[in-house]
Amino acid sequence: MASNVRANMGILSKALTRLRPTGALYSLPNQSLPPPKHWVPSSSFSTAAAVASSQSLHDKEKGSKWSRWFLFLPGAITFGLGTWQIFRRQDKIEMLDHRQKRLQMEPLKLNDMPPSSEILDTLEFRRVVCKGVFYYERSIYIGPRSRSISGVTENGYYVITPLMPIPGDAD
């Protein structure tokens, strides 16, 4: 009976034994039992912990290399896109300034110019003045197109009608 009580006390002391925050072992008060047979001094754990920590450091270093790339890559892409947007903005500002200057120039008299495809490039974003007659037989209908006026949608077409200039017109 005494051996059963002693065995139960041993099991109970093993279950209640805990590590304090300082690392010291403690158990129930008023008990002085020898340490269990499977107890190993903490010095042997330090070498095993060092081996395990060096392996985990290697794994962490390997994982951190990928995580560095995953953190660096979006930043690099964002920086590249931001730089591209700045250059694009500058090009757009220059293009709009060019168009605005061309629209503010004096209108050209188109009746005085000979019809040529070379002149068309110089007329881009320029105002022109021309007297002539509409040539309705050569009208082009582009559509169907819809437009909304006061919430009502109407279907229709764009009509492009060429203007035949009157050659030698003084006005």
PDB file of C-alpha atoms in Angstrom:
ATOM      1  CA  MET A   1       0.000   0.000   0.000  1.00  0.00           C
ATOM      2  CA  ALA A   2       2.816   2.374   0.837  1.00  0.00           C
ATOM      3  CA  SER A   3       4.437   1.622  -2.524  1.00  0.00           C
ATOM      4  CA  ASN A   4       1.167   2.485  -4.341  1.00  0.00           C
ATOM      5  CA  VAL A   5       0.950   5.776  -2.479  1.00  0.00           C
ATOM      6  CA  ARG A   6       4.573   6.517  -3.291  1.00  0.00           C
ATOM      7  CA  ALA A   7       3.997   5.670  -6.996  1.00  0.00           C
ATOM      8  CA  ASN A   8       0.885   7.857  -7.107  1.00  0.00           C
ATOM      9  CA  MET A   9       2.803  10.679  -5.433  1.00  0.00           C
ATOM     10  CA  GLY A  10       5.563  10.304  -8.039  1.00  0.00           C
ATOM     11  CA  ILE A  11       3.059  10.535 -10.884  1.00  0.00           C
ATOM     12  CA  LEU A  12       1.378  13.467  -9.209  1.00  0.00           C
ATOM     13  CA  SER A  13       4.666  15.290  -8.641  1.00  0.00           C
ATOM     14  CA  LYS A  14       5.646  14.765 -12.292  1.00  0.00           C
ATOM     15  CA  ALA A  15       2.338  16.195 -13.418  1.00  0.00           C
ATOM     16  CA  LEU A  16       2.575  19.204 -11.134  1.00  0.00           C
ATOM     17  CA  THR A  17       6.249  19.978 -11.707  1.00  0.00           C
ATOM     18  CA  ARG A  18       6.652  23.107 -13.799  1.00  0.00           C
ATOM     19  CA  LEU A  19       9.403  25.456 -14.923  1.00  0.00           C
ATOM     20  CA  ARG A  20       9.507  28.844 -13.300  1.00  0.00           C
ATOM     21  CA  PRO A  21      10.267  31.881 -15.498  1.00  0.00           C
ATOM     22  CA  THR A  22      13.845  31.773 -14.193  1.00  0.00           C
ATOM     23  CA  GLY A  23      14.212  28.174 -15.343  1.00  0.00           C
ATOM     24  CA  ALA A  24      14.291  26.603 -11.869  1.00  0.00           C
ATOM     25  CA  LEU A  25      12.234  23.509 -11.165  1.00  0.00           C
ATOM     26  CA  TYR A  26       9.670  23.507  -8.408  1.00  0.00           C
ATOM     27  CA  SER A  27       7.104  21.031  -7.202  1.00  0.00           C
ATOM     28  CA  LEU A  28       4.539  20.644  -4.497  1.00  0.00           C
ATOM     29  CA  PRO A  29       5.634  21.885  -1.088  1.00  0.00           C
ATOM     30  CA  ASN A  30       6.962  19.459   1.520  1.00  0.00           C
ATOM     31  CA  GLN A  31       7.991  16.870  -1.050  1.00  0.00           C
ATOM     32  CA  SER A  32      11.546  15.832  -1.581  1.00  0.00           C
ATOM     33  CA  LEU A  33      11.570  13.230  -4.301  1.00  0.00           C
ATOM     34  CA  PRO A  34      14.595  12.397  -6.380  1.00  0.00           C
ATOM     35  CA  PRO A  35      14.430  13.557 -10.011  1.00  0.00           C
ATOM     36  CA  PRO A  36      12.832  11.087 -12.425  1.00  0.00           C
ATOM     37  CA  LYS A  37      15.059   8.601 -14.252  1.00  0.00           C
ATOM     38  CA  HIS A  38      14.387  10.162 -17.654  1.00  0.00           C
ATOM     39  CA  TRP A  39      15.439  13.626 -16.430  1.00  0.00           C
ATOM     40  CA  VAL A  40      18.379  15.032 -18.389  1.00  0.00           C
ATOM     41  CA  PRO A  41      20.508  17.986 -17.281  1.00  0.00           C
ATOM     42  CA  SER A  42      19.835  21.188 -19.203  1.00  0.00           C
ATOM     43  CA  SER A  43      23.435  21.383 -20.496  1.00  0.00           C
ATOM     44  CA  SER A  44      22.766  18.583 -23.017  1.00  0.00           C
ATOM     45  CA  PHE A  45      19.781  20.544 -24.363  1.00  0.00           C
ATOM     46  CA  SER A  46      21.982  23.530 -25.181  1.00  0.00           C
ATOM     47  CA  THR A  47      23.990  21.632 -27.834  1.00  0.00           C
ATOM     48  CA  ALA A  48      20.832  20.183 -29.362  1.00  0.00           C
ATOM     49  CA  ALA A  49      19.253  23.616 -29.306  1.00  0.00           C
ATOM     50  CA  ALA A  50      22.309  25.095 -31.019  1.00  0.00           C
ATOM     51  CA  VAL A  51      22.112  22.514 -33.813  1.00  0.00           C
ATOM     52  CA  ALA A  52      18.371  23.052 -34.192  1.00  0.00           C
ATOM     53  CA  SER A  53      18.756  26.821 -34.152  1.00  0.00           C
ATOM     54  CA  SER A  54      21.494  26.736 -36.815  1.00  0.00           C
ATOM     55  CA  GLN A  55      19.229  24.648 -39.049  1.00  0.00           C
ATOM     56  CA  SER A  56      16.290  26.937 -38.408  1.00  0.00           C
ATOM     57  CA  LEU A  57      18.518  29.955 -39.108  1.00  0.00           C
ATOM     58  CA  HIS A  58      19.447  28.424 -42.457  1.00  0.00           C
ATOM     59  CA  ASP A  59      15.769  27.788 -43.225  1.00  0.00           C
ATOM     60  CA  LYS A  60      14.830  31.290 -42.096  1.00  0.00           C
ATOM     61  CA  GLU A  61      17.660  32.771 -44.183  1.00  0.00           C
ATOM     62  CA  LYS A  62      16.458  30.826 -47.206  1.00  0.00           C
ATOM     63  CA  GLY A  63      12.882  31.937 -46.593  1.00  0.00           C
ATOM     64  CA  SER A  64      13.912  35.517 -45.908  1.00  0.00           C
ATOM     65  CA  LYS A  65      15.672  35.684 -49.290  1.00  0.00           C
ATOM     66  CA  TRP A  66      12.351  34.952 -51.012  1.00  0.00           C
ATOM     67  CA  SER A  67      10.470  37.312 -48.734  1.00  0.00           C
ATOM     68  CA  ARG A  68      12.990  40.056 -49.538  1.00  0.00           C
ATOM     69  CA  TRP A  69      12.320  39.530 -53.239  1.00  0.00           C
ATOM     70  CA  PHE A  70       8.569  39.561 -52.676  1.00  0.00           C
ATOM     71  CA  LEU A  71       8.911  42.808 -50.732  1.00  0.00           C
ATOM     72  CA  PHE A  72      11.371  44.399 -53.184  1.00  0.00           C
ATOM     73  CA  LEU A  73       9.606  43.462 -56.419  1.00  0.00           C
ATOM     74  CA  PRO A  74       6.326  45.389 -55.888  1.00  0.00           C
ATOM     75  CA  GLY A  75       8.292  48.439 -54.773  1.00  0.00           C
ATOM     76  CA  ALA A  76      10.519  48.306 -57.851  1.00  0.00           C
ATOM     77  CA  ILE A  77       7.536  47.852 -60.168  1.00  0.00           C
ATOM     78  CA  THR A  78       5.690  50.727 -58.491  1.00  0.00           C
ATOM     79  CA  PHE A  79       8.758  52.962 -58.780  1.00  0.00           C
ATOM     80  CA  GLY A  80       9.109  52.116 -62.482  1.00  0.00           C
ATOM     81  CA  LEU A  81       5.441  52.806 -63.186  1.00  0.00           C
ATOM     82  CA  GLY A  82       5.571  56.074 -61.255  1.00  0.00           C
ATOM     83  CA  THR A  83       8.618  57.206 -63.233  1.00  0.00           C
ATOM     84  CA  TRP A  84       6.887  56.260 -66.477  1.00  0.00           C
ATOM     85  CA  GLN A  85       3.826  58.283 -65.449  1.00  0.00           C
ATOM     86  CA  ILE A  86       5.971  61.360 -64.761  1.00  0.00           C
ATOM     87  CA  PHE A  87       7.575  61.168 -68.228  1.00  0.00           C
ATOM     88  CA  ARG A  88       4.189  60.511 -69.822  1.00  0.00           C
ATOM     89  CA  ARG A  89       2.717  63.527 -68.051  1.00  0.00           C
ATOM     90  CA  GLN A  90       5.525  65.741 -69.329  1.00  0.00           C
ATOM     91  CA  ASP A  91       4.991  64.492 -72.906  1.00  0.00           C
ATOM     92  CA  LYS A  92       1.253  65.114 -72.589  1.00  0.00           C
ATOM     93  CA  ILE A  93       1.808  68.673 -71.326  1.00  0.00           C
ATOM     94  CA  GLU A  94       4.140  69.394 -74.266  1.00  0.00           C
ATOM     95  CA  MET A  95       1.630  67.934 -76.742  1.00  0.00           C
ATOM     96  CA  LEU A  96      -1.240  70.010 -75.315  1.00  0.00           C
ATOM     97  CA  ASP A  97       0.895  73.177 -75.390  1.00  0.00           C
ATOM     98  CA  HIS A  98       1.777  72.494 -79.044  1.00  0.00           C
ATOM     99  CA  ARG A  99      -1.892  72.026 -79.950  1.00  0.00           C
ATOM    100  CA  GLN A 100      -2.968  75.117 -78.025  1.00  0.00           C
ATOM    101  CA  LYS A 101      -0.356  77.270 -79.772  1.00  0.00           C
ATOM    102  CA  ARG A 102      -1.440  75.939 -83.177  1.00  0.00           C
ATOM    103  CA  LEU A 103      -5.098  76.726 -82.431  1.00  0.00           C
ATOM    104  CA  GLN A 104      -4.248  80.289 -81.344  1.00  0.00           C
ATOM    105  CA  MET A 105      -2.490  81.076 -84.640  1.00  0.00           C
ATOM    106  CA  GLU A 106      -4.218  83.166 -87.292  1.00  0.00           C
ATOM    107  CA  PRO A 107      -6.517  81.144 -89.574  1.00  0.00           C
ATOM    108  CA  LEU A 108      -5.105  80.177 -92.966  1.00  0.00           C
ATOM    109  CA  LYS A 109      -6.989  80.913 -96.176  1.00  0.00           C
ATOM    110  CA  LEU A 110      -7.446  77.522 -97.717  1.00  0.00           C
ATOM    111  CA  ASN A 111      -8.646  78.895-101.072  1.00  0.00           C
ATOM    112  CA  ASP A 112      -5.124  80.186-101.813  1.00  0.00           C
ATOM    113  CA  MET A 113      -3.410  76.839-101.182  1.00  0.00           C
ATOM    114  CA  PRO A 114      -3.088  74.133-103.805  1.00  0.00           C
ATOM    115  CA  PRO A 115      -4.592  70.768-102.766  1.00  0.00           C
ATOM    116  CA  SER A 116      -1.725  68.519-101.701  1.00  0.00           C
ATOM    117  CA  SER A 117      -1.132  65.813 -99.122  1.00  0.00           C
ATOM    118  CA  GLU A 118       2.071  67.565 -98.012  1.00  0.00           C
ATOM    119  CA  ILE A 119       0.060  70.572 -96.874  1.00  0.00           C
ATOM    120  CA  LEU A 120      -2.241  68.393 -94.764  1.00  0.00           C
ATOM    121  CA  ASP A 121       0.535  67.741 -92.231  1.00  0.00           C
ATOM    122  CA  THR A 122       1.043  71.482 -91.718  1.00  0.00           C
ATOM    123  CA  LEU A 123      -2.704  72.030 -91.218  1.00  0.00           C
ATOM    124  CA  GLU A 124      -2.979  69.747 -88.202  1.00  0.00           C
ATOM    125  CA  PHE A 125      -4.608  71.672 -85.314  1.00  0.00           C
ATOM    126  CA  ARG A 126      -4.764  74.848 -87.405  1.00  0.00           C
ATOM    127  CA  ARG A 127      -7.847  76.948 -88.035  1.00  0.00           C
ATOM    128  CA  VAL A 128      -8.689  77.524 -91.688  1.00  0.00           C
ATOM    129  CA  VAL A 129     -11.046  79.799 -93.617  1.00  0.00           C
ATOM    130  CA  CYS A 130     -12.482  78.499 -96.855  1.00  0.00           C
ATOM    131  CA  LYS A 131     -15.304  79.527 -99.174  1.00  0.00           C
ATOM    132  CA  GLY A 132     -16.845  76.891-101.308  1.00  0.00           C
ATOM    133  CA  VAL A 133     -19.764  74.697-102.225  1.00  0.00           C
ATOM    134  CA  PHE A 134     -20.778  71.505-100.435  1.00  0.00           C
ATOM    135  CA  TYR A 135     -20.460  68.446-102.657  1.00  0.00           C
ATOM    136  CA  TYR A 136     -23.479  66.432-101.397  1.00  0.00           C
ATOM    137  CA  GLU A 137     -23.028  63.542-103.828  1.00  0.00           C
ATOM    138  CA  ARG A 138     -19.835  62.556-101.983  1.00  0.00           C
ATOM    139  CA  SER A 139     -21.315  62.724 -98.460  1.00  0.00           C
ATOM    140  CA  ILE A 140     -20.351  59.946 -96.061  1.00  0.00           C
ATOM    141  CA  TYR A 141     -22.658  58.628 -93.318  1.00  0.00           C
ATOM    142  CA  ILE A 142     -20.931  57.321 -90.207  1.00  0.00           C
ATOM    143  CA  GLY A 143     -23.124  55.397 -87.873  1.00  0.00           C
ATOM    144  CA  PRO A 144     -25.409  54.386 -86.429  1.00  0.00           C
ATOM    145  CA  ARG A 145     -24.602  56.719 -83.562  1.00  0.00           C
ATOM    146  CA  SER A 146     -26.698  57.610 -80.559  1.00  0.00           C
ATOM    147  CA  ARG A 147     -26.867  60.793 -78.551  1.00  0.00           C
ATOM    148  CA  SER A 148     -28.569  61.609 -75.303  1.00  0.00           C
ATOM    149  CA  ILE A 149     -30.443  64.871 -74.859  1.00  0.00           C
ATOM    150  CA  SER A 150     -32.190  65.412 -71.520  1.00  0.00           C
ATOM    151  CA  GLY A 151     -32.128  61.701 -70.815  1.00  0.00           C
ATOM    152  CA  VAL A 152     -33.725  60.775 -74.162  1.00  0.00           C
ATOM    153  CA  THR A 153     -31.559  58.711 -76.483  1.00  0.00           C
ATOM    154  CA  GLU A 154     -31.863  59.340 -80.217  1.00  0.00           C
ATOM    155  CA  ASN A 155     -30.249  57.277 -82.958  1.00  0.00           C
ATOM    156  CA  GLY A 156     -28.675  58.925 -85.975  1.00  0.00           C
ATOM    157  CA  TYR A 157     -25.573  59.294 -88.129  1.00  0.00           C
ATOM    158  CA  TYR A 158     -22.628  61.631 -88.470  1.00  0.00           C
ATOM    159  CA  VAL A 159     -22.684  63.181 -91.951  1.00  0.00           C
ATOM    160  CA  ILE A 160     -19.334  64.175 -93.465  1.00  0.00           C
ATOM    161  CA  THR A 161     -19.806  66.362 -96.554  1.00  0.00           C
ATOM    162  CA  PRO A 162     -16.777  67.628 -98.501  1.00  0.00           C
ATOM    163  CA  LEU A 163     -16.450  71.334 -99.273  1.00  0.00           C
ATOM    164  CA  MET A 164     -15.247  72.165-102.787  1.00  0.00           C
ATOM    165  CA  PRO A 165     -13.297  75.448-102.544  1.00  0.00           C
ATOM    166  CA  ILE A 166     -13.886  78.200-105.073  1.00  0.00           C
ATOM    167  CA  PRO A 167     -10.486  78.757-106.680  1.00  0.00           C
ATOM    168  CA  GLY A 168      -9.167  82.315-106.839  1.00  0.00           C
ATOM    169  CA  ASP A 169     -11.808  83.747-104.459  1.00  0.00           C
ATOM    170  CA  ALA A 170     -10.532  87.068-103.075  1.00  0.00           C
ATOM    171  CA  ASP A 171     -12.576  86.910 -99.838  1.00  0.00           C
TER     172      ASP A 171
END
